[in-house]
């Protein structure tokens, strides 16, 4: 993209570099004197990152680039180099473990990639060379090779289609593996190429590789003996993409234009930007605090050490002489190494294992989303999809929801409702009625029960039948016959909204569901589109006669023009242009007197929530057509700026039309759309609807979804309201913004936290409506000073509104809005949900992007972080999964910091009693195993299984979501609580045992305990307390929790016996030999362990008791749900009448 | 991101849409398998959901209180019944009998310095009496000190005997010969000799028999510490080629020449010393005074004399030396801490129980419905 734009800027000579020339079959061409085969990359696909040789260094480098890993590496190196209290093994082993596991995982993934690459690269393909077919490996294909591909094979590189086995010079292709569209697309051979490929002498000039799958411009020069070279334009319809599969065609031949990493598929392999969750930011902040604690601990100890040593006799008593080397060391160097030693001794306060556990929790936890059968949609036979597991907890923190309308709030399942021909309204009544099931309802212009002329009716219906890019589904049924020559969406609009109903024998495939609805609508009224056969459109009319129209041109739909046209020639020789499009784009192009008659209908339909299209036509004279034809052909051949040129011609042709009528198509609401929206709002989220649709349509959808309610006061900021005053737009904008700001922000009472938005509250609800044009005025105001002010005014108004509707949005504007909210004060967590390509930008922009596996292809799903089949699944995803994940991970993080604080604090305190000599309190095995074995599993199980409130309750009481809003569990207050708790426990453990050891004769035979017994008692208390503390926090005890919690404790006891029961030959010191067993033989040790554990847990037990009981019990639950149902029914009754909005899809 | 956004700019409006700028090619193919309906995968594992409320915790508090207070009282009484006598014989003060010995201490002196410390036991000591020596301000838990030993040498490993671990530096070799036992701990073995005499009322004195076995952990004595050469009784030969620690007066194989089962590395005084203390002020078991078979107390009240062979200097690091006589109960030596702690915690729990009861009662009256446990 960037390159293209750059090239456009540079222009001139650079353009030559911008295209490549390919010699078909590597045959030199007459036009070029010296044939120099150009150099292109080979056809090898390399998606793997490593080779056998560079795996180790490269992978290690990648891993140590992570700041945490690097920190632990440094600690490890310090331990190796400096004489430190703990052996390098204690920190080296966990680090080694982490690095190895990650390396193995990444290595395995890369091996899979290698395998996949090899499969692709070693795939045997047939290359035509000098008339012979040569089987060769795919990776050996060079640009310019002519490649033969058989049915159901995938194309080995990007090919220009030269020859097809089909008679009509087309081939069918599915691009399911590229963009997920499974419909068959038609591609065409280059016109007029010779059948004999051997004698074909041609060059292809085409643009340099670019990733856009649907854009390709090129030119083919065909040289024939004694003839001027012929030039053919090449477009995406001639290009077969690598990765796509050949269907319904026996074989094709094509010339390779892009190979290997330059194919469009390879260019599209780009990683998504990394999103980081708020929890991760909290972790980093906490890490910083702990790093400060660590450094200050080390500093305090180092300082005190040298103060203490300065007293005579302390530094080097006769019984504890230093080695010669120690004596010789420089004092400052000694201080520094002492500092490092203390750092190493206390470094466990920042545990490696936390990163591993967090990663594992996220990775494993995300499976619960994929596994959830509530997310399974039987229609598409798919469940939820998790593209990233990094953001699980972010689902519990969403404050703003940005939703697309079409396909997200609505089903994108269109149904033809009514039409208006020449000012008369027609409503389709009954699907089963007779042929002339057309009936007129109220004529708005007080011409009751009148019909438009039959001629007009038929013209309108013909227009509906002709003006589209629908293809008839090729059905294998014998009755259908060989309906080949399917019309294809040449423009690549192909987002297969395939609708096939059993009662209607014909299936249609179209780029958008609207078109299918219209064609079907026409069918009901007697005009059936039979299909396209060699450029002839066949229509079955009311009298069961087949009408043939020659399709001359299709003027494609695009979102800027917002209309499409076809030019056809009827049997009688008339050249007709049919055009359909949005009212705003049609009305200026037709005669004004026709507009008034239809406008009313259109507007009324729009307010009823229908999608309206206007249909116009124009008869072209021979000269007009010739001119248009020439213009179109010329523009299509253009190599540069083809689109701009085409657009200009389109606009030129589509003028002076006459309006025939308008259609209204209903887009049903998604299942449970209203309930979902209500739940989200109840959970304290603000829902913004961002749509490209018309304001009226979008507004009625909002009413239907209960985003707007009857008593919601709407603040409109649209082109219409701006033009009301008759003054300059800017002034009016300024005035309105101030006015609304006063209303919604200044006069509104301060929002009390936790107050549920409800129909019964006295507070006035505001809804805000803005359209794209006005938004760009607000955001890019001409006066720079105003711009930022408008923006903040706008933002403040929006933030005080319960729902915001932004209509007529361009995709980039959607992203702009998301970005604006994301970067506003407080940095609220945003979520975007959408289903189409136009939502991709906002999905990528928001903190969490959700894709809906809807009808509009796979782009949204592929770019999203999570994909769900239906909108209604969002409720469970956020309220249940998000809530639980957040609570789980927040607890995990806090607990990890806590357990390491009270692990290391006694060791720190011990320094005051051992002459600041960095003597570890615990044995090395305990130091190493504490985080890996003794305390890791229970918290992992907790963080995967905990349901502090069960899922049903979470779903029923959306307000519970507010309790964790704004990162409630990872703010400084809870962090402080956990830290204080950790400090309290650490102090208790250490001093409890310290006072016990004031008389170390603890056994009934008078024998005494030493320092390792001291450490073991502290450690035993520690392990038990920390584990039982978690047990106390666990609200949801499955057998797994029981198993891991009690299993961990049992393992600790078992391990201690084992570790102390043997003289280990590889150990230099048998420090713990029988220490644990001896400890257990002492009654006093038992008593102190029990006492300390109990005392440590006391504050927590008290807190649990004194805190309000949180988990609603069964009775409350039933009451709540009772309340909710009554609440809901109330909404429905309230909503019905006044706004005229239809409450569809709200069947309960 | 910029490239992505730019490429996905193409819009979908009412009835048409471009698809563009896609990333991963193969990701679109998703298995269309319905998720398993297992309890685990659906997060519906049967679970016990305990809810701690005042109602459930309250009895626990009372129970804890009721258990802890008697235990505490028991501990306290037991601790109080333990008789303990402690006497400082450092000789730091001029008035102290060992002042001269402490003052004139020299590593090189060949003759040992003796001093006698008289003391009186007010109460008779029944049952077995344990004799400890205590040191203060002696950092046996200093890191340099703690690691300065070679456990494989002490376990009788011959190669370690001749080539001690580097951790023993600077007490690894002396005059080119390996030190056995090497290291700072062994080198600083406590070598004062303490003897106890009972002064009869007529002025005559009786030596009290002191048992020097059974003072070390059984596993240390029998497994962890072993003499080189195995069952070979000739320790002198076994330690051939090694030298004594620099501060020792005699080699390791002469620690207790009278008893081959208490000589060399398996000398119990040595083993006790090798178990490094946790805190700078510590005591170590020195001797045991067995109770007498008849009903007379082991140590009747009266006058005693502590005969000290003063070999161990503590003056240089401001240390203190004590001799402690103590009886022992099931909980070990005298330590009132546990008893007091138990009584305190028990009382606190009981008190909290009462407070909770009151709160619970009030809360219950105010909001009847909210506190019913499942």
PDB file of C-alpha atoms in Angstrom, chain A residues 433-645:
ATOM      1  CA  UNK A 433     -50.969 -16.149  -3.637  1.00  0.00           C
ATOM      2  CA  UNK A 434     -51.477 -16.228  -7.359  1.00  0.00           C
ATOM      3  CA  UNK A 435     -49.198 -14.863  -9.946  1.00  0.00           C
ATOM      4  CA  UNK A 436     -50.464 -11.386  -9.648  1.00  0.00           C
ATOM      5  CA  UNK A 437     -49.883 -11.270  -5.921  1.00  0.00           C
ATOM      6  CA  UNK A 438     -49.089  -7.699  -6.211  1.00  0.00           C
ATOM      7  CA  UNK A 439     -51.423  -5.533  -4.313  1.00  0.00           C
ATOM      8  CA  UNK A 440     -51.580  -1.925  -3.661  1.00  0.00           C
ATOM      9  CA  UNK A 441     -51.944  -0.615  -0.195  1.00  0.00           C
ATOM     10  CA  UNK A 442     -52.515   2.936   0.725  1.00  0.00           C
ATOM     11  CA  UNK A 443     -51.439   5.252  -1.962  1.00  0.00           C
ATOM     12  CA  UNK A 444     -49.764   8.018  -0.134  1.00  0.00           C
ATOM     13  CA  UNK A 445     -50.763  10.668  -2.565  1.00  0.00           C
ATOM     14  CA  UNK A 446     -54.385  10.016  -1.687  1.00  0.00           C
ATOM     15  CA  UNK A 447     -54.929   7.861  -4.728  1.00  0.00           C
ATOM     16  CA  UNK A 448     -56.363   4.934  -2.891  1.00  0.00           C
ATOM     17  CA  UNK A 449     -56.401   1.530  -4.505  1.00  0.00           C
ATOM     18  CA  UNK A 450     -54.708   2.744  -7.590  1.00  0.00           C
ATOM     19  CA  UNK A 451     -51.969   1.080  -9.415  1.00  0.00           C
ATOM     20  CA  UNK A 452     -49.251   2.426 -11.516  1.00  0.00           C
ATOM     21  CA  UNK A 453     -49.460   1.554 -15.143  1.00  0.00           C
ATOM     22  CA  UNK A 454     -48.670  -1.992 -16.069  1.00  0.00           C
ATOM     23  CA  UNK A 455     -45.900  -0.784 -18.258  1.00  0.00           C
ATOM     24  CA  UNK A 456     -44.220   0.960 -15.394  1.00  0.00           C
ATOM     25  CA  UNK A 457     -44.676  -2.061 -13.194  1.00  0.00           C
ATOM     26  CA  UNK A 458     -43.002  -4.299 -15.670  1.00  0.00           C
ATOM     27  CA  UNK A 459     -40.204  -1.890 -16.340  1.00  0.00           C
ATOM     28  CA  UNK A 460     -39.539  -1.747 -12.625  1.00  0.00           C
ATOM     29  CA  UNK A 461     -39.528  -5.489 -12.272  1.00  0.00           C
ATOM     30  CA  UNK A 462     -37.278  -5.906 -15.288  1.00  0.00           C
ATOM     31  CA  UNK A 463     -34.943  -3.430 -13.753  1.00  0.00           C
ATOM     32  CA  UNK A 464     -34.881  -5.497 -10.584  1.00  0.00           C
ATOM     33  CA  UNK A 465     -34.187  -8.595 -12.606  1.00  0.00           C
ATOM     34  CA  UNK A 466     -31.406  -7.102 -14.633  1.00  0.00           C
ATOM     35  CA  UNK A 467     -29.643  -4.652 -12.441  1.00  0.00           C
ATOM     36  CA  UNK A 468     -27.580  -6.884 -10.191  1.00  0.00           C
ATOM     37  CA  UNK A 469     -24.608  -9.181 -10.120  1.00  0.00           C
ATOM     38  CA  UNK A 470     -26.426 -12.205  -8.822  1.00  0.00           C
ATOM     39  CA  UNK A 471     -25.516 -15.624 -10.099  1.00  0.00           C
ATOM     40  CA  UNK A 472     -27.781 -18.615 -10.213  1.00  0.00           C
ATOM     41  CA  UNK A 473     -26.469 -21.434  -8.152  1.00  0.00           C
ATOM     42  CA  UNK A 474     -25.351 -24.296 -10.269  1.00  0.00           C
ATOM     43  CA  UNK A 475     -27.363 -27.139  -8.897  1.00  0.00           C
ATOM     44  CA  UNK A 476     -26.573 -30.732  -9.660  1.00  0.00           C
ATOM     45  CA  UNK A 477     -30.254 -31.594  -9.988  1.00  0.00           C
ATOM     46  CA  UNK A 478     -31.143 -33.023 -13.402  1.00  0.00           C
ATOM     47  CA  UNK A 479     -34.120 -30.755 -13.832  1.00  0.00           C
ATOM     48  CA  UNK A 480     -32.061 -27.655 -13.721  1.00  0.00           C
ATOM     49  CA  UNK A 481     -30.030 -28.471 -16.729  1.00  0.00           C
ATOM     50  CA  UNK A 482     -26.605 -27.239 -17.415  1.00  0.00           C
ATOM     51  CA  UNK A 483     -26.892 -23.682 -16.331  1.00  0.00           C
ATOM     52  CA  UNK A 484     -23.372 -22.772 -17.103  1.00  0.00           C
ATOM     53  CA  UNK A 485     -22.130 -19.385 -17.847  1.00  0.00           C
ATOM     54  CA  UNK A 486     -22.736 -18.165 -14.395  1.00  0.00           C
ATOM     55  CA  UNK A 487     -22.331 -14.574 -14.009  1.00  0.00           C
ATOM     56  CA  UNK A 488     -19.549 -13.710 -11.716  1.00  0.00           C
ATOM     57  CA  UNK A 489     -18.812 -10.742  -9.658  1.00  0.00           C
ATOM     58  CA  UNK A 490     -16.007  -9.465 -11.745  1.00  0.00           C
ATOM     59  CA  UNK A 491     -15.398  -6.787  -9.245  1.00  0.00           C
ATOM     60  CA  UNK A 492     -14.601  -9.280  -6.585  1.00  0.00           C
ATOM     61  CA  UNK A 493     -17.417  -8.172  -4.371  1.00  0.00           C
ATOM     62  CA  UNK A 494     -17.861 -11.810  -3.694  1.00  0.00           C
ATOM     63  CA  UNK A 495     -18.957 -12.192  -0.176  1.00  0.00           C
ATOM     64  CA  UNK A 496     -21.136 -15.119  -0.660  1.00  0.00           C
ATOM     65  CA  UNK A 497     -24.445 -14.540   0.939  1.00  0.00           C
ATOM     66  CA  UNK A 498     -25.954 -17.662  -0.313  1.00  0.00           C
ATOM     67  CA  UNK A 499     -29.618 -18.078   0.269  1.00  0.00           C
ATOM     68  CA  UNK A 500     -31.263 -21.234  -0.749  1.00  0.00           C
ATOM     69  CA  UNK A 501     -34.734 -22.146   0.262  1.00  0.00           C
ATOM     70  CA  UNK A 502     -36.262 -25.445  -0.542  1.00  0.00           C
ATOM     71  CA  UNK A 503     -39.578 -24.028  -1.675  1.00  0.00           C
ATOM     72  CA  UNK A 504     -37.830 -21.899  -4.229  1.00  0.00           C
ATOM     73  CA  UNK A 505     -36.061 -24.123  -6.616  1.00  0.00           C
ATOM     74  CA  UNK A 506     -33.596 -21.518  -7.603  1.00  0.00           C
ATOM     75  CA  UNK A 507     -30.647 -20.572  -5.491  1.00  0.00           C
ATOM     76  CA  UNK A 508     -28.904 -17.299  -5.935  1.00  0.00           C
ATOM     77  CA  UNK A 509     -25.419 -16.326  -5.060  1.00  0.00           C
ATOM     78  CA  UNK A 510     -24.680 -12.693  -4.724  1.00  0.00           C
ATOM     79  CA  UNK A 511     -22.242 -10.308  -3.313  1.00  0.00           C
ATOM     80  CA  UNK A 512     -24.775  -8.933  -0.904  1.00  0.00           C
ATOM     81  CA  UNK A 513     -27.973 -10.291   0.526  1.00  0.00           C
ATOM     82  CA  UNK A 514     -29.887  -7.225  -0.616  1.00  0.00           C
ATOM     83  CA  UNK A 515     -29.473  -8.207  -4.213  1.00  0.00           C
ATOM     84  CA  UNK A 516     -30.763 -11.686  -3.590  1.00  0.00           C
ATOM     85  CA  UNK A 517     -33.741 -10.246  -1.781  1.00  0.00           C
ATOM     86  CA  UNK A 518     -34.533  -7.981  -4.674  1.00  0.00           C
ATOM     87  CA  UNK A 519     -34.210 -10.684  -7.298  1.00  0.00           C
ATOM     88  CA  UNK A 520     -36.397 -12.920  -5.196  1.00  0.00           C
ATOM     89  CA  UNK A 521     -38.849 -10.130  -4.722  1.00  0.00           C
ATOM     90  CA  UNK A 522     -39.091  -9.707  -8.473  1.00  0.00           C
ATOM     91  CA  UNK A 523     -39.535 -13.435  -8.787  1.00  0.00           C
ATOM     92  CA  UNK A 524     -42.548 -13.345  -6.532  1.00  0.00           C
ATOM     93  CA  UNK A 525     -44.086 -10.769  -8.776  1.00  0.00           C
ATOM     94  CA  UNK A 526     -43.592 -12.879 -11.820  1.00  0.00           C
ATOM     95  CA  UNK A 527     -40.237 -11.946 -13.198  1.00  0.00           C
ATOM     96  CA  UNK A 528     -37.659 -14.641 -12.718  1.00  0.00           C
ATOM     97  CA  UNK A 529     -34.031 -14.259 -13.456  1.00  0.00           C
ATOM     98  CA  UNK A 530     -32.876 -17.439 -15.098  1.00  0.00           C
ATOM     99  CA  UNK A 531     -29.234 -16.743 -15.391  1.00  0.00           C
ATOM    100  CA  UNK A 532     -26.558 -15.447 -17.612  1.00  0.00           C
ATOM    101  CA  UNK A 533     -25.670 -17.376 -20.679  1.00  0.00           C
ATOM    102  CA  UNK A 534     -22.810 -16.166 -22.814  1.00  0.00           C
ATOM    103  CA  UNK A 535     -23.366 -12.551 -22.005  1.00  0.00           C
ATOM    104  CA  UNK A 536     -27.114 -12.855 -22.332  1.00  0.00           C
ATOM    105  CA  UNK A 537     -29.332 -12.411 -19.332  1.00  0.00           C
ATOM    106  CA  UNK A 538     -32.432 -14.538 -19.442  1.00  0.00           C
ATOM    107  CA  UNK A 539     -35.607 -13.486 -17.754  1.00  0.00           C
ATOM    108  CA  UNK A 540     -38.830 -15.398 -17.436  1.00  0.00           C
ATOM    109  CA  UNK A 541     -41.590 -12.801 -17.509  1.00  0.00           C
ATOM    110  CA  UNK A 542     -45.114 -12.867 -16.259  1.00  0.00           C
ATOM    111  CA  UNK A 543     -46.381 -14.509 -19.363  1.00  0.00           C
ATOM    112  CA  UNK A 544     -43.841 -17.281 -18.992  1.00  0.00           C
ATOM    113  CA  UNK A 545     -41.921 -16.000 -21.984  1.00  0.00           C
ATOM    114  CA  UNK A 546     -38.186 -15.942 -21.897  1.00  0.00           C
ATOM    115  CA  UNK A 547     -36.716 -12.526 -22.540  1.00  0.00           C
ATOM    116  CA  UNK A 548     -33.120 -12.178 -23.504  1.00  0.00           C
ATOM    117  CA  UNK A 549     -30.947  -9.172 -22.823  1.00  0.00           C
ATOM    118  CA  UNK A 550     -27.420  -8.813 -23.907  1.00  0.00           C
ATOM    119  CA  UNK A 551     -25.296  -7.636 -21.036  1.00  0.00           C
ATOM    120  CA  UNK A 552     -23.055  -4.943 -22.320  1.00  0.00           C
ATOM    121  CA  UNK A 553     -21.518  -3.438 -19.235  1.00  0.00           C
ATOM    122  CA  UNK A 554     -21.667  -3.712 -15.497  1.00  0.00           C
ATOM    123  CA  UNK A 555     -20.931  -0.510 -13.661  1.00  0.00           C
ATOM    124  CA  UNK A 556     -19.890  -1.972 -10.394  1.00  0.00           C
ATOM    125  CA  UNK A 557     -21.083  -1.015  -7.002  1.00  0.00           C
ATOM    126  CA  UNK A 558     -18.725   0.848  -4.828  1.00  0.00           C
ATOM    127  CA  UNK A 559     -19.267   2.503  -1.503  1.00  0.00           C
ATOM    128  CA  UNK A 560     -18.349   5.943  -2.709  1.00  0.00           C
ATOM    129  CA  UNK A 561     -20.858   6.058  -5.547  1.00  0.00           C
ATOM    130  CA  UNK A 562     -23.277   3.973  -3.510  1.00  0.00           C
ATOM    131  CA  UNK A 563     -24.997   2.688  -6.624  1.00  0.00           C
ATOM    132  CA  UNK A 564     -24.492   0.229  -9.448  1.00  0.00           C
ATOM    133  CA  UNK A 565     -25.711   0.043 -13.002  1.00  0.00           C
ATOM    134  CA  UNK A 566     -25.940  -2.322 -15.886  1.00  0.00           C
ATOM    135  CA  UNK A 567     -26.152  -1.538 -19.559  1.00  0.00           C
ATOM    136  CA  UNK A 568     -28.130  -4.103 -21.530  1.00  0.00           C
ATOM    137  CA  UNK A 569     -29.451  -4.379 -25.010  1.00  0.00           C
ATOM    138  CA  UNK A 570     -32.884  -5.802 -25.444  1.00  0.00           C
ATOM    139  CA  UNK A 571     -34.024  -8.032 -28.289  1.00  0.00           C
ATOM    140  CA  UNK A 572     -35.619  -5.043 -29.900  1.00  0.00           C
ATOM    141  CA  UNK A 573     -32.265  -3.346 -30.030  1.00  0.00           C
ATOM    142  CA  UNK A 574     -32.849  -0.723 -27.388  1.00  0.00           C
ATOM    143  CA  UNK A 575     -29.869  -0.007 -25.210  1.00  0.00           C
ATOM    144  CA  UNK A 576     -30.965   0.454 -21.640  1.00  0.00           C
ATOM    145  CA  UNK A 577     -29.167   1.512 -18.518  1.00  0.00           C
ATOM    146  CA  UNK A 578     -30.600   0.373 -15.207  1.00  0.00           C
ATOM    147  CA  UNK A 579     -29.284   1.846 -12.061  1.00  0.00           C
ATOM    148  CA  UNK A 580     -30.050   1.172  -8.443  1.00  0.00           C
ATOM    149  CA  UNK A 581     -28.567   2.752  -5.377  1.00  0.00           C
ATOM    150  CA  UNK A 582     -29.060   4.722  -2.248  1.00  0.00           C
ATOM    151  CA  UNK A 583     -31.562   7.521  -2.430  1.00  0.00           C
ATOM    152  CA  UNK A 584     -28.945  10.133  -1.794  1.00  0.00           C
ATOM    153  CA  UNK A 585     -26.915   8.992  -4.745  1.00  0.00           C
ATOM    154  CA  UNK A 586     -29.819   8.473  -7.130  1.00  0.00           C
ATOM    155  CA  UNK A 587     -31.949  11.550  -6.473  1.00  0.00           C
ATOM    156  CA  UNK A 588     -29.455  14.067  -7.800  1.00  0.00           C
ATOM    157  CA  UNK A 589     -29.150  12.085 -10.996  1.00  0.00           C
ATOM    158  CA  UNK A 590     -32.818  11.913 -11.926  1.00  0.00           C
ATOM    159  CA  UNK A 591     -35.372  14.471 -12.870  1.00  0.00           C
ATOM    160  CA  UNK A 592     -36.428  16.412  -9.786  1.00  0.00           C
ATOM    161  CA  UNK A 593     -40.161  16.204 -10.396  1.00  0.00           C
ATOM    162  CA  UNK A 594     -40.010  12.412 -10.120  1.00  0.00           C
ATOM    163  CA  UNK A 595     -38.231  12.595  -6.844  1.00  0.00           C
ATOM    164  CA  UNK A 596     -40.974  14.099  -4.753  1.00  0.00           C
ATOM    165  CA  UNK A 597     -43.380  11.300  -5.453  1.00  0.00           C
ATOM    166  CA  UNK A 598     -41.027   8.690  -4.221  1.00  0.00           C
ATOM    167  CA  UNK A 599     -39.112  10.471  -1.542  1.00  0.00           C
ATOM    168  CA  UNK A 600     -41.955  10.187   0.950  1.00  0.00           C
ATOM    169  CA  UNK A 601     -42.051   6.450   0.569  1.00  0.00           C
ATOM    170  CA  UNK A 602     -38.358   6.133   0.916  1.00  0.00           C
ATOM    171  CA  UNK A 603     -38.255   8.172   4.047  1.00  0.00           C
ATOM    172  CA  UNK A 604     -41.152   6.383   5.601  1.00  0.00           C
ATOM    173  CA  UNK A 605     -39.615   3.028   4.845  1.00  0.00           C
ATOM    174  CA  UNK A 606     -36.364   4.162   6.277  1.00  0.00           C
ATOM    175  CA  UNK A 607     -37.954   5.197   9.564  1.00  0.00           C
ATOM    176  CA  UNK A 608     -39.555   1.804   9.761  1.00  0.00           C
ATOM    177  CA  UNK A 609     -36.140   0.290   9.749  1.00  0.00           C
ATOM    178  CA  UNK A 610     -36.046  -0.959   6.199  1.00  0.00           C
ATOM    179  CA  UNK A 611     -33.163  -0.639   3.853  1.00  0.00           C
ATOM    180  CA  UNK A 612     -34.254   1.313   0.836  1.00  0.00           C
ATOM    181  CA  UNK A 613     -32.914   1.446  -2.662  1.00  0.00           C
ATOM    182  CA  UNK A 614     -34.063   3.546  -5.553  1.00  0.00           C
ATOM    183  CA  UNK A 615     -34.227   2.235  -9.074  1.00  0.00           C
ATOM    184  CA  UNK A 616     -33.763   4.384 -12.142  1.00  0.00           C
ATOM    185  CA  UNK A 617     -33.311   3.764 -15.821  1.00  0.00           C
ATOM    186  CA  UNK A 618     -32.287   5.506 -18.934  1.00  0.00           C
ATOM    187  CA  UNK A 619     -32.484   4.717 -22.575  1.00  0.00           C
ATOM    188  CA  UNK A 620     -29.233   5.206 -24.375  1.00  0.00           C
ATOM    189  CA  UNK A 621     -29.108   6.317 -27.947  1.00  0.00           C
ATOM    190  CA  UNK A 622     -26.625   4.646 -30.235  1.00  0.00           C
ATOM    191  CA  UNK A 623     -24.221   7.595 -30.036  1.00  0.00           C
ATOM    192  CA  UNK A 624     -24.491   7.809 -26.313  1.00  0.00           C
ATOM    193  CA  UNK A 625     -23.779   4.153 -25.983  1.00  0.00           C
ATOM    194  CA  UNK A 626     -20.878   4.248 -28.373  1.00  0.00           C
ATOM    195  CA  UNK A 627     -19.357   7.073 -26.392  1.00  0.00           C
ATOM    196  CA  UNK A 628     -19.924   5.314 -23.088  1.00  0.00           C
ATOM    197  CA  UNK A 629     -18.622   2.032 -24.457  1.00  0.00           C
ATOM    198  CA  UNK A 630     -15.441   3.617 -25.718  1.00  0.00           C
ATOM    199  CA  UNK A 631     -14.923   5.444 -22.430  1.00  0.00           C
ATOM    200  CA  UNK A 632     -15.420   2.284 -20.395  1.00  0.00           C
ATOM    201  CA  UNK A 633     -13.115   0.210 -22.522  1.00  0.00           C
ATOM    202  CA  UNK A 634     -10.419   2.801 -22.430  1.00  0.00           C
ATOM    203  CA  UNK A 635     -10.659   3.182 -18.705  1.00  0.00           C
ATOM    204  CA  UNK A 636     -10.539  -0.568 -18.202  1.00  0.00           C
ATOM    205  CA  UNK A 637      -7.337  -0.810 -20.152  1.00  0.00           C
ATOM    206  CA  UNK A 638      -5.604   1.886 -18.200  1.00  0.00           C
ATOM    207  CA  UNK A 639      -2.669   0.600 -16.252  1.00  0.00           C
ATOM    208  CA  UNK A 640      -2.490   3.519 -13.892  1.00  0.00           C
ATOM    209  CA  UNK A 641      -5.315   5.037 -11.896  1.00  0.00           C
ATOM    210  CA  UNK A 642      -7.735   2.671 -13.497  1.00  0.00           C
ATOM    211  CA  UNK A 643     -10.261   3.066 -10.745  1.00  0.00           C
ATOM    212  CA  UNK A 644     -10.302   6.815 -10.878  1.00  0.00           C
ATOM    213  CA  UNK A 645     -10.778   6.791 -14.589  1.00  0.00           C
TER     214      UNK A 645
END
